[in-house]
Short mmCIF file of C-alpha atoms and ligand atoms in Angstrom, two decimals:
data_model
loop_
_atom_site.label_atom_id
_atom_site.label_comp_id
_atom_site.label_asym_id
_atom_site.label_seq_id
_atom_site.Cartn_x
_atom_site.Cartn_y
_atom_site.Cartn_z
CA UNK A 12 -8.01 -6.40 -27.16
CA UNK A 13 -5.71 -3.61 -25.97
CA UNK A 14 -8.18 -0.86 -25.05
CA UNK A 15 -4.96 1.39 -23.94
CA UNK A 16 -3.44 1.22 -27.27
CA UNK A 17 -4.11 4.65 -28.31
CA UNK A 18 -2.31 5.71 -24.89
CA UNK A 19 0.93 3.89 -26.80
CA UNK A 20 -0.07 5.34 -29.94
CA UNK A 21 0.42 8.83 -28.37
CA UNK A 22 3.36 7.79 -26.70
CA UNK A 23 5.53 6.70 -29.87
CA UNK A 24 4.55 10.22 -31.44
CA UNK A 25 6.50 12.04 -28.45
CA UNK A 26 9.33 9.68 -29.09
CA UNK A 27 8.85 10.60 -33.07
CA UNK A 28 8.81 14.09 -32.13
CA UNK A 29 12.06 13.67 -29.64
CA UNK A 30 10.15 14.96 -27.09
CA UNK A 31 9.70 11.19 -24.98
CA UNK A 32 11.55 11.26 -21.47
CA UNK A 33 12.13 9.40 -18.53
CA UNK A 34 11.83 11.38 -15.64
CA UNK A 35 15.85 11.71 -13.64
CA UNK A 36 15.48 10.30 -9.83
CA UNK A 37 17.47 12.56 -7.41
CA UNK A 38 18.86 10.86 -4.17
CA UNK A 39 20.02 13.79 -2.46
CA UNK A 40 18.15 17.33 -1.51
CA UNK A 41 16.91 19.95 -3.89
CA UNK A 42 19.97 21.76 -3.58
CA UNK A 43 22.82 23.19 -5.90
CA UNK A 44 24.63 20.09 -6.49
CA UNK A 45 21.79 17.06 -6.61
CA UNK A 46 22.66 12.94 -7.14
CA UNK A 47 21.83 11.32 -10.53
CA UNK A 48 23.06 7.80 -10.08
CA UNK A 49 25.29 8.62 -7.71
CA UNK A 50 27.32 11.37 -9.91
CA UNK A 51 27.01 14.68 -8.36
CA UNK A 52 25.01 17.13 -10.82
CA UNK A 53 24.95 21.05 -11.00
CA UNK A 54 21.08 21.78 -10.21
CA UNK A 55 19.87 24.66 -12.48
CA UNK A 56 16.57 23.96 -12.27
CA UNK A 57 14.61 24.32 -9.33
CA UNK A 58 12.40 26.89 -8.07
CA UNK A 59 14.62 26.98 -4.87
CA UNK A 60 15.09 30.78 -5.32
CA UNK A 61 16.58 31.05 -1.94
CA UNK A 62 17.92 27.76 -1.09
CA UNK A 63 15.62 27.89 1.85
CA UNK A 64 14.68 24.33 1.53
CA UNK A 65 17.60 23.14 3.20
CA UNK A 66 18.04 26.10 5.43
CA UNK A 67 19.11 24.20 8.98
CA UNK A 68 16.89 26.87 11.18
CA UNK A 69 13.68 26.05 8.18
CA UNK A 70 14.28 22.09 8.50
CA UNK A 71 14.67 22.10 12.64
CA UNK A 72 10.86 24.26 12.54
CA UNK A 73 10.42 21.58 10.38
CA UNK A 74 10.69 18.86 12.51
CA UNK A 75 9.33 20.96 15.76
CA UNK A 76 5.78 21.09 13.87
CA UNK A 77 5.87 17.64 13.61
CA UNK A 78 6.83 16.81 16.91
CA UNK A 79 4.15 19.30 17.84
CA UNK A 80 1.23 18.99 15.66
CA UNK A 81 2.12 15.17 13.81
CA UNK A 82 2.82 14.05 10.02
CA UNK A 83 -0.32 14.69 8.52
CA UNK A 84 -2.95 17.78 8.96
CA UNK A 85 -5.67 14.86 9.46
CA UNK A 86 -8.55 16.66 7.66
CA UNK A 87 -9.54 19.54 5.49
CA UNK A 88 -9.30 23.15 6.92
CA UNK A 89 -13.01 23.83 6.84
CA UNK A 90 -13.33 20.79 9.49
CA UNK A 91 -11.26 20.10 12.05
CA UNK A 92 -7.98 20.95 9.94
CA UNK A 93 -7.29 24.55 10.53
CA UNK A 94 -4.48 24.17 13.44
CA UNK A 95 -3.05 27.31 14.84
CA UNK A 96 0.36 26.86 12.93
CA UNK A 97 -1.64 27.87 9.70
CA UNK A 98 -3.61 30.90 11.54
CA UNK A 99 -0.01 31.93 12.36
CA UNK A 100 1.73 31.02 8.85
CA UNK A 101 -1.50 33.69 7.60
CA UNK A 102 -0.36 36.11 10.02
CA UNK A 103 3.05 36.13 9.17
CA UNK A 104 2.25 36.41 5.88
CA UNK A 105 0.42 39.57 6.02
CA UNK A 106 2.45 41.07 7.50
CA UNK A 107 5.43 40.50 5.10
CA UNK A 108 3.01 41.33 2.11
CA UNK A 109 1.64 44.21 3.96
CA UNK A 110 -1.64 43.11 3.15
CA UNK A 111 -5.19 43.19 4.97
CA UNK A 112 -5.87 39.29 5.04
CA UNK A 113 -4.15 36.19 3.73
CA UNK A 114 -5.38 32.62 3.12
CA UNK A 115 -3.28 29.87 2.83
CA UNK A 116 -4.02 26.87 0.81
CA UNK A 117 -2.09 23.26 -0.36
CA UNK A 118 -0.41 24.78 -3.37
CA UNK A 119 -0.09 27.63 -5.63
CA UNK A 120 -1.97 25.77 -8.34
CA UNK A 121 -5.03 25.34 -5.57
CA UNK A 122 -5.22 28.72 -5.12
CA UNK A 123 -6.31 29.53 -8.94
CA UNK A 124 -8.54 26.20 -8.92
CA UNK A 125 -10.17 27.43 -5.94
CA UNK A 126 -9.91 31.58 -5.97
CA UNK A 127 -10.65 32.24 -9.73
CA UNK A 128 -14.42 30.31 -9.35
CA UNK A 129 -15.13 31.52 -5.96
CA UNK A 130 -14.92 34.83 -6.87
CA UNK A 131 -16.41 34.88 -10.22
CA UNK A 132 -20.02 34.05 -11.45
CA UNK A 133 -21.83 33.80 -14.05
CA UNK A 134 -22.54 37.34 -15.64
CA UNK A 135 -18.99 37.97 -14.87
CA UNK A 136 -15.97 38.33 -17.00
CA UNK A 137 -12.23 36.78 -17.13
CA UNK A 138 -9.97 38.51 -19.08
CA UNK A 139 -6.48 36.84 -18.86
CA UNK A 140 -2.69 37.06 -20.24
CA UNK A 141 -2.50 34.80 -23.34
CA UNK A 142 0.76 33.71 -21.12
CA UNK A 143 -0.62 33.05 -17.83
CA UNK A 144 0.52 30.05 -16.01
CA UNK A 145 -1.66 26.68 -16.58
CA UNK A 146 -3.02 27.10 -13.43
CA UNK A 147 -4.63 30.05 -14.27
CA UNK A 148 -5.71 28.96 -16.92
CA UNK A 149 -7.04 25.93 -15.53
CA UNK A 150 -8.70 28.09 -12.24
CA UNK A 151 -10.60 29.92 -15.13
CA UNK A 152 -11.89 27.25 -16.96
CA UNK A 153 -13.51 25.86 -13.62
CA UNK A 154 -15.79 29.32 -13.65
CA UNK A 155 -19.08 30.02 -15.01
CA UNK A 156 -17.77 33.25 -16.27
CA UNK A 157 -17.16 34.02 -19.82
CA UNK A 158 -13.50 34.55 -20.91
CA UNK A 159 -11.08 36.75 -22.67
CA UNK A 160 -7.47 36.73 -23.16
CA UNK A 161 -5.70 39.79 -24.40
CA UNK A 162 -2.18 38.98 -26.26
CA UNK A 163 0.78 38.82 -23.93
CA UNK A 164 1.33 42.38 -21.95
CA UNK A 165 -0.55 44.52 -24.70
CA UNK A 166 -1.79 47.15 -22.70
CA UNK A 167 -3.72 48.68 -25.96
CA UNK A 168 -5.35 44.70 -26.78
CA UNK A 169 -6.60 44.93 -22.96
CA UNK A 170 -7.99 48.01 -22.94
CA UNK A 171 -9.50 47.40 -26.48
CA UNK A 172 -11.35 44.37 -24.67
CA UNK A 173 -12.49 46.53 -21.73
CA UNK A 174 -13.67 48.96 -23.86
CA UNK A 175 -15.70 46.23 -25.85
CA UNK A 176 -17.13 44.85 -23.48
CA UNK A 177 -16.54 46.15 -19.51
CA UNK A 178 -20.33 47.17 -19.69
CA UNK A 179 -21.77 43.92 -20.77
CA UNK A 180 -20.60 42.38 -17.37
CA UNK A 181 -21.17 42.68 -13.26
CA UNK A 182 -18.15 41.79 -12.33
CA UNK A 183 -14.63 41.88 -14.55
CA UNK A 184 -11.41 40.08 -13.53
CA UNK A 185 -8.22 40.62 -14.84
CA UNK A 186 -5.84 38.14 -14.35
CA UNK A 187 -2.16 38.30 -15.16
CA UNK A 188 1.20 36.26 -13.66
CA UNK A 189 3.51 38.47 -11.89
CA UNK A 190 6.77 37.43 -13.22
CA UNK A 191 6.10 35.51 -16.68
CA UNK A 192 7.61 31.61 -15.64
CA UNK A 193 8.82 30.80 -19.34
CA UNK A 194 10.43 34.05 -20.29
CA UNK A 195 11.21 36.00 -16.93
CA UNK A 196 9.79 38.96 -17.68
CA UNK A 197 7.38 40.86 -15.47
CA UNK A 198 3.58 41.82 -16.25
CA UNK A 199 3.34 45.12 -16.56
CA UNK A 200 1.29 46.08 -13.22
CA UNK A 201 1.43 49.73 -13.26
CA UNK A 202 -0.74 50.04 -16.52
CA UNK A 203 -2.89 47.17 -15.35
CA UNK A 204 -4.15 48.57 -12.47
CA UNK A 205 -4.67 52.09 -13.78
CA UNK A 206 -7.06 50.28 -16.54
CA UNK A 207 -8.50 48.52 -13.74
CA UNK A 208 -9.01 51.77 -11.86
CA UNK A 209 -10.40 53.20 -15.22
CA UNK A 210 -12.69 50.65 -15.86
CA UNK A 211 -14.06 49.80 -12.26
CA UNK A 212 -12.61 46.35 -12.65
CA UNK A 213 -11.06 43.61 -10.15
CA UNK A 214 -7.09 42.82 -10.29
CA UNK A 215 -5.45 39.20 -9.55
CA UNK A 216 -1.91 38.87 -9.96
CA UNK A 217 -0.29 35.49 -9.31
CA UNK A 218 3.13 36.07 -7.96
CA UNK A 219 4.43 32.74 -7.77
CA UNK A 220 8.11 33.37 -8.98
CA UNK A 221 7.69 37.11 -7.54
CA UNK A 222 7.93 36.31 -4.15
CA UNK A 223 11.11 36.18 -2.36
CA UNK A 224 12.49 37.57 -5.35
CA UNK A 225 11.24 41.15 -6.41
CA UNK A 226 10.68 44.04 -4.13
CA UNK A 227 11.90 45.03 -0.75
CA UNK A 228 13.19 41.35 1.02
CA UNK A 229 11.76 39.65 -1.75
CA UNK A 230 8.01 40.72 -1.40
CA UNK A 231 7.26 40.56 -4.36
CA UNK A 232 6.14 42.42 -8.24
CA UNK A 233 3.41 44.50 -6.44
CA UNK A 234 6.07 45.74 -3.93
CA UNK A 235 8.28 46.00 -7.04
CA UNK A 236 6.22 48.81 -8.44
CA UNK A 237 4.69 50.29 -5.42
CA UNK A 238 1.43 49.21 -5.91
CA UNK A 239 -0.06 48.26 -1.92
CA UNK A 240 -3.36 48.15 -1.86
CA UNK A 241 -4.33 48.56 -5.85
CA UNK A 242 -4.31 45.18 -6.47
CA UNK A 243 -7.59 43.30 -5.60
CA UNK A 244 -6.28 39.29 -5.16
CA UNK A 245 -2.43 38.50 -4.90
CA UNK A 246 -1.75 34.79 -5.40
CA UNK A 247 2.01 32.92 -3.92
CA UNK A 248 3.41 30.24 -3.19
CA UNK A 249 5.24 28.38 -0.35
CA UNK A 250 6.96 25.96 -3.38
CA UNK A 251 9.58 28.18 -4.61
CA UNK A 252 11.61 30.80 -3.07
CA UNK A 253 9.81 29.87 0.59
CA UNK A 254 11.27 26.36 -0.26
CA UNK A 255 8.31 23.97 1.64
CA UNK A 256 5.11 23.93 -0.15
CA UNK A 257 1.69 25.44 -0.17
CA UNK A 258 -0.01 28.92 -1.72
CA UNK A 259 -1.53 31.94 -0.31
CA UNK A 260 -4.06 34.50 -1.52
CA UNK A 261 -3.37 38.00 -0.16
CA UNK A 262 -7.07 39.89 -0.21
CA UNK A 263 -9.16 42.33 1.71
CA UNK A 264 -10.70 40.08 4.91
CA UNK A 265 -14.31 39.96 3.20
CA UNK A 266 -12.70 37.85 1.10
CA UNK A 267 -10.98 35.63 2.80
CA UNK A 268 -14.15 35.16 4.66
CA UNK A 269 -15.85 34.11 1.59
CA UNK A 270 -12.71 31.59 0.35
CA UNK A 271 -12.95 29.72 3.71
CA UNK A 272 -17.41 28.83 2.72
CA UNK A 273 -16.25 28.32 -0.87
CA UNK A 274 -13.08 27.65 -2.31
CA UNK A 275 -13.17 23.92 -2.74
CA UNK A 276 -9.75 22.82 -2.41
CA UNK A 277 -10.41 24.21 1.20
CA UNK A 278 -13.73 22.27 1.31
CA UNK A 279 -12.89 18.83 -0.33
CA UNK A 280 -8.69 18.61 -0.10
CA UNK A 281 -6.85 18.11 3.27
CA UNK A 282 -4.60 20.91 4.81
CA UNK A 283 -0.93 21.46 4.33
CA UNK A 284 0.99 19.06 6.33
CA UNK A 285 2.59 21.09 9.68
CA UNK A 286 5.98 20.45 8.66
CA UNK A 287 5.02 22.92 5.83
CA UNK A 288 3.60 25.22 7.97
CA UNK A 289 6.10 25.07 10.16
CA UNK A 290 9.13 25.41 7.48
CA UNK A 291 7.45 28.19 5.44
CA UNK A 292 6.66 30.47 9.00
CA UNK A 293 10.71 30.33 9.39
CA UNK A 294 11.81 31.50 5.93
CA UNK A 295 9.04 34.38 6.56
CA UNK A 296 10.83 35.06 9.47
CA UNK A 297 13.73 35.20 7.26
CA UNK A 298 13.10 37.40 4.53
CA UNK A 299 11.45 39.50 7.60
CA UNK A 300 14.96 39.37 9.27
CA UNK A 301 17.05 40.01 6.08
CA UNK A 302 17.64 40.61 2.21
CA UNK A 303 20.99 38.86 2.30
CA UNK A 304 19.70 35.94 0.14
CA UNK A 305 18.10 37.54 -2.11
CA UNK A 306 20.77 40.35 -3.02
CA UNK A 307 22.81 36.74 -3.25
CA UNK A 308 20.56 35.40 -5.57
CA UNK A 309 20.47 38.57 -7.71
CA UNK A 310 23.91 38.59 -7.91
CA UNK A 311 24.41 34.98 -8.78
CA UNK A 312 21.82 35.88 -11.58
CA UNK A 313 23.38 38.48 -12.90
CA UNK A 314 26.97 36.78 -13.34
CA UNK A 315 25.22 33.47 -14.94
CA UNK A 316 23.37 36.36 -17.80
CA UNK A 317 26.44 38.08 -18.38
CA UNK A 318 28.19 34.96 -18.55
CA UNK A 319 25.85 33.58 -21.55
CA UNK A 320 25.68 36.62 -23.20
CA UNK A 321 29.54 36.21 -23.42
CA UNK A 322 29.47 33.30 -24.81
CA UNK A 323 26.95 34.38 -27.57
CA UNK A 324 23.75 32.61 -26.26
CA UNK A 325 20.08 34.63 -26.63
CA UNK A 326 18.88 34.53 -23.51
CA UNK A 327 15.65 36.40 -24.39
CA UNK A 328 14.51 39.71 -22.43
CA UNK A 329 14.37 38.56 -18.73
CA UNK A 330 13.86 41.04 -16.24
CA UNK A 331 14.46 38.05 -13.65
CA UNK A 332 16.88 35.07 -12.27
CA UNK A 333 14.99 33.13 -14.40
CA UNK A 334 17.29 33.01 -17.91
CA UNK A 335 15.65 31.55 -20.89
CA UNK A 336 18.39 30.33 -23.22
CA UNK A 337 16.51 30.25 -26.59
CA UNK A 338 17.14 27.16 -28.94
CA UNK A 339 13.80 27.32 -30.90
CA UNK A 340 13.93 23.32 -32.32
CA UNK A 341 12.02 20.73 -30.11
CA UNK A 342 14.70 18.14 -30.89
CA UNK A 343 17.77 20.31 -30.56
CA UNK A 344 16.32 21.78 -27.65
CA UNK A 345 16.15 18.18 -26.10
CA UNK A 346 19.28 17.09 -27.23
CA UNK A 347 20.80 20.35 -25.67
CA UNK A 348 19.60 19.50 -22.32
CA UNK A 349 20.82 15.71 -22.77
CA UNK A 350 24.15 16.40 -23.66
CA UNK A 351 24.43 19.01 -20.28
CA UNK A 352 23.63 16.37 -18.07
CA UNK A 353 26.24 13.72 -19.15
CA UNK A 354 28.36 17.02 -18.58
CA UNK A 355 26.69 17.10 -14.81
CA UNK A 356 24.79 19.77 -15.30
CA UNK A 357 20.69 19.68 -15.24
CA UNK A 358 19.18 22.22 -16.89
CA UNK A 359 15.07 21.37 -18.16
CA UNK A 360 14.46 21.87 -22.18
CA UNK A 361 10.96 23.36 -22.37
CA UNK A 362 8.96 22.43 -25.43
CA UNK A 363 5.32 22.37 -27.11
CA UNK A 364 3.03 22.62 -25.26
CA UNK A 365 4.56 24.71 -22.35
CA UNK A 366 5.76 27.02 -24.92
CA UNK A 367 4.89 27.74 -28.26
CA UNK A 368 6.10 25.43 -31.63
CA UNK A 369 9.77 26.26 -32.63
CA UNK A 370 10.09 28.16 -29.11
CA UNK A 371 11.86 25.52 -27.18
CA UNK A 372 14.29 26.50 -24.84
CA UNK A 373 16.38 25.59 -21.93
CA UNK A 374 15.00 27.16 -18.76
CA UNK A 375 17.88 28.05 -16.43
CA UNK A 376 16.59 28.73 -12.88
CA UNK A 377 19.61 30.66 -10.76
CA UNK A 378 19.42 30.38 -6.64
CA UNK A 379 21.23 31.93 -4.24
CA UNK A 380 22.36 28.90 -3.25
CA UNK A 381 25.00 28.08 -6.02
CA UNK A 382 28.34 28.83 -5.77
CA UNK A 383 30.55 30.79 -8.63
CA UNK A 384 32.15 28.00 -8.85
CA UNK A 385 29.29 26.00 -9.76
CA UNK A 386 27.93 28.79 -11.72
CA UNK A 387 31.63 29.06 -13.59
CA UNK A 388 30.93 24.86 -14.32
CA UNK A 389 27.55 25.60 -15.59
CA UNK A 390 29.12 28.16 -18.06
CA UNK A 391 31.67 25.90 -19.20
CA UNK A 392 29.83 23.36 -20.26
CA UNK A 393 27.03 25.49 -21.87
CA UNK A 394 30.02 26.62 -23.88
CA UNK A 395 31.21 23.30 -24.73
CA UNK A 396 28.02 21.52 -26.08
CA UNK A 397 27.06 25.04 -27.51
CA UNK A 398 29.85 25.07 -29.70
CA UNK A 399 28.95 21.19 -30.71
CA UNK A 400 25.74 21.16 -31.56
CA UNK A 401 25.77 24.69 -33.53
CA UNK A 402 23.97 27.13 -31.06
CA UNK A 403 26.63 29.30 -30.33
CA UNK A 404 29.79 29.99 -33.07
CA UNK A 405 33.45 29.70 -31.42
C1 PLP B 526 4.65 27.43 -9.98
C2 PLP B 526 3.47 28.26 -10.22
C3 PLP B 526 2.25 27.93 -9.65
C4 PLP B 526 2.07 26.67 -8.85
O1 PLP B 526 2.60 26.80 -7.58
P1 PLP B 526 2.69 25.49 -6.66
O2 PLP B 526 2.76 26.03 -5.29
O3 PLP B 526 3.91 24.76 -7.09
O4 PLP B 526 1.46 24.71 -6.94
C5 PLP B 526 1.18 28.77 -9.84
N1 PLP B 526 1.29 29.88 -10.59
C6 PLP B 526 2.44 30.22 -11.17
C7 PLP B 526 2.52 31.48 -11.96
C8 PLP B 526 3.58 29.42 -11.01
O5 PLP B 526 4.71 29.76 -11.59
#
């Protein structure tokens, strides 16, 4: 008896729904140009904001904190884990965030498994973006708090919830992305925090595809609107524009105190290997040093929009690099994507259940690292298999 049959069961209905893939296996650096069996391939999907993670200065502290400190961190922080590269990675990082404290942990997505419960109890209240990033709304899920989710950036739906129910709780949370990863467009922080403020709440913002993008040198959507110090917990990550990997929690130092007794992925996972560490204090240093990247990648992003918008594509209401072009049909959106990359250029199709039914669309992540010229490609052949499949008209 197959006792894994449902498993195939499941699996035929994504191929029913044209939604099966194989995952592509790229034998070169995340870069602007990766390798698909062996043909060269535009890259318009990574989170490589900055190109950093090829940067020669980020890969040679690379390879110093290994030569230094070894391959592997050897054991969680909270042990005997917590090498000085990190304590110096945190101090860097306050000081580009301009923030009291800063913890780092393995990933962005640990931080909201590990912050969210830590902070919150039961007796307490989430109240979250109906958007937030799966993270999020995983980190909630793990709390003993009880949970509401106001509809995406309504300001009046979050303060009707407050209103409703702010006195029926200790503590309330509000949690909200930064920069909105599906559709590009940015939470809207100003209001949150003033209803915060109003209602003697806490603030979170995860700023995961904030960070070396928005605000002065890239620090990111609380920078943006001028917001230091109104903001309770700031969640980043190393994984994108800082091009290693990891994710930090900018908070006052009580807090940080508190994440290091009991936020478990500190407790029970092992610490960010030093060639992390090491690569993500160098591209600190170099959003410190310099905005040249990210005026680059700004500008890259705002050819590529213009570009589309040419060519007739809805590309949604992004406020960031990230450009959304909207297809709505699971299958077309699939096929969209497929027929790109036999054209040599990658670009993911996003469907149920990252984004709502009939919402599918091809996410097009712009970096500072690509070239006009590879940007001009990309354009080209959106226009050709536009045209083909019926997106776009002449
Ligand atoms: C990508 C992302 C994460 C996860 O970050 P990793 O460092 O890759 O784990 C968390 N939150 C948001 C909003 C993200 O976009």
């Amino acid at each position: 008896m197959n006792k894994l049959a449902f498993i195939d069961q499941k699996l035929d209905d994504l191929k029913k729904q044209g939604v099966y893939r194989k995952l592509p296996i790229n034998t070169k650096a995340c870069a602007n140009i990766i390798e698909f069996n062996g043909k060269e391939i535009v890259n318009l999907s990574a989170n490589n904001y900055l190109g950093l993670a090829t940067h020669p200065l980020v890969l040679k502290a690379a390879h110093d904190a290994i030569d230094k400190y070894g391959a592997g961190a050897g054991s969680v922080r909270t042990i005997v884990g917590n090498q000085d590269l990190l304590e110096e990675l945190e101090a860097i990082l306050a000081k580009f965030k301009n923030e009291e404290a800063v913890t780092v942990f393995q990933s962005g997505l640990n931080c909201n498994i590990g912050v969210i419960q830590a902070l919150t109890d039961k007796g307490d209240l989430i109240i979250s973006d109906e958007l937030n990033h799966a993270s999020i709304i995983d980190g909630v899920k793990l709390s003993k708090a009880d949970k509401a989710v106001f509809k995406h950036s309504d300001m009046s739906d979050l303060r009707k919830i407050l209103e409703e129910k702010r006195n029926s709780y200790q503590q309330v949370l509000i949690i909200t992305d930064g920069v909105f990863s599906m559709d590009g467009d940015l939470a809207n922080l100003p209001e949150i925090v003033k209803l915060a403020e109003e209602f003697n709440v806490l603030t979170y913002v995860d700023d995961a595809h904030g960070s070396g993008v928005l605000g002065k040198n890239g620090r990111g959507t609380v920078d943006h609107f001028h917001l230091h110090g109104r903001v309770d917990i700031i969640v980043g990550t190393l994984s994108k524009a800082v091009g290693a990997i990891g994710g930090y929690v900018c908070s006052k130092q009580n807090v940080k105190e508190w994440l290091l007794h009991r936020a478990r992925p500190l407790l029970f996972s092992t610490a960010l290997p030093p060639a992390a560490v090491g690569a993500a204090i160098q591209s600190i240093k170099l959003l410190l040093e310099s905005d040249n990247l990210t005026k680059k990648l700004w500008s890259n992003a705002q050819y590529f929009k213009q570009g589309m918008k040419n060519l007739g594509f809805d590309i949604g209401h992004s406020e960031t690099p990230i450009t959304p072009v909207m297809i709505g049909d699971e299958a077309l959106t699939m096929a969209f994507s497929k027929a790109l990359l036999e054209e040599g250029v990658f670009v993911s199709g996003i469907v149920f259940p990252t984004v709502p039914k009939g919402k599918g669309r091809l996410r097009v992540m712009i970096s500072a690292s690509h070239t006009l010229v590879d940007l001009a490609y990309a354009l080209d052949k959106f226009h050709k298999v536009g045209l083909r499949l019926g997106v776009i008209e002449n």
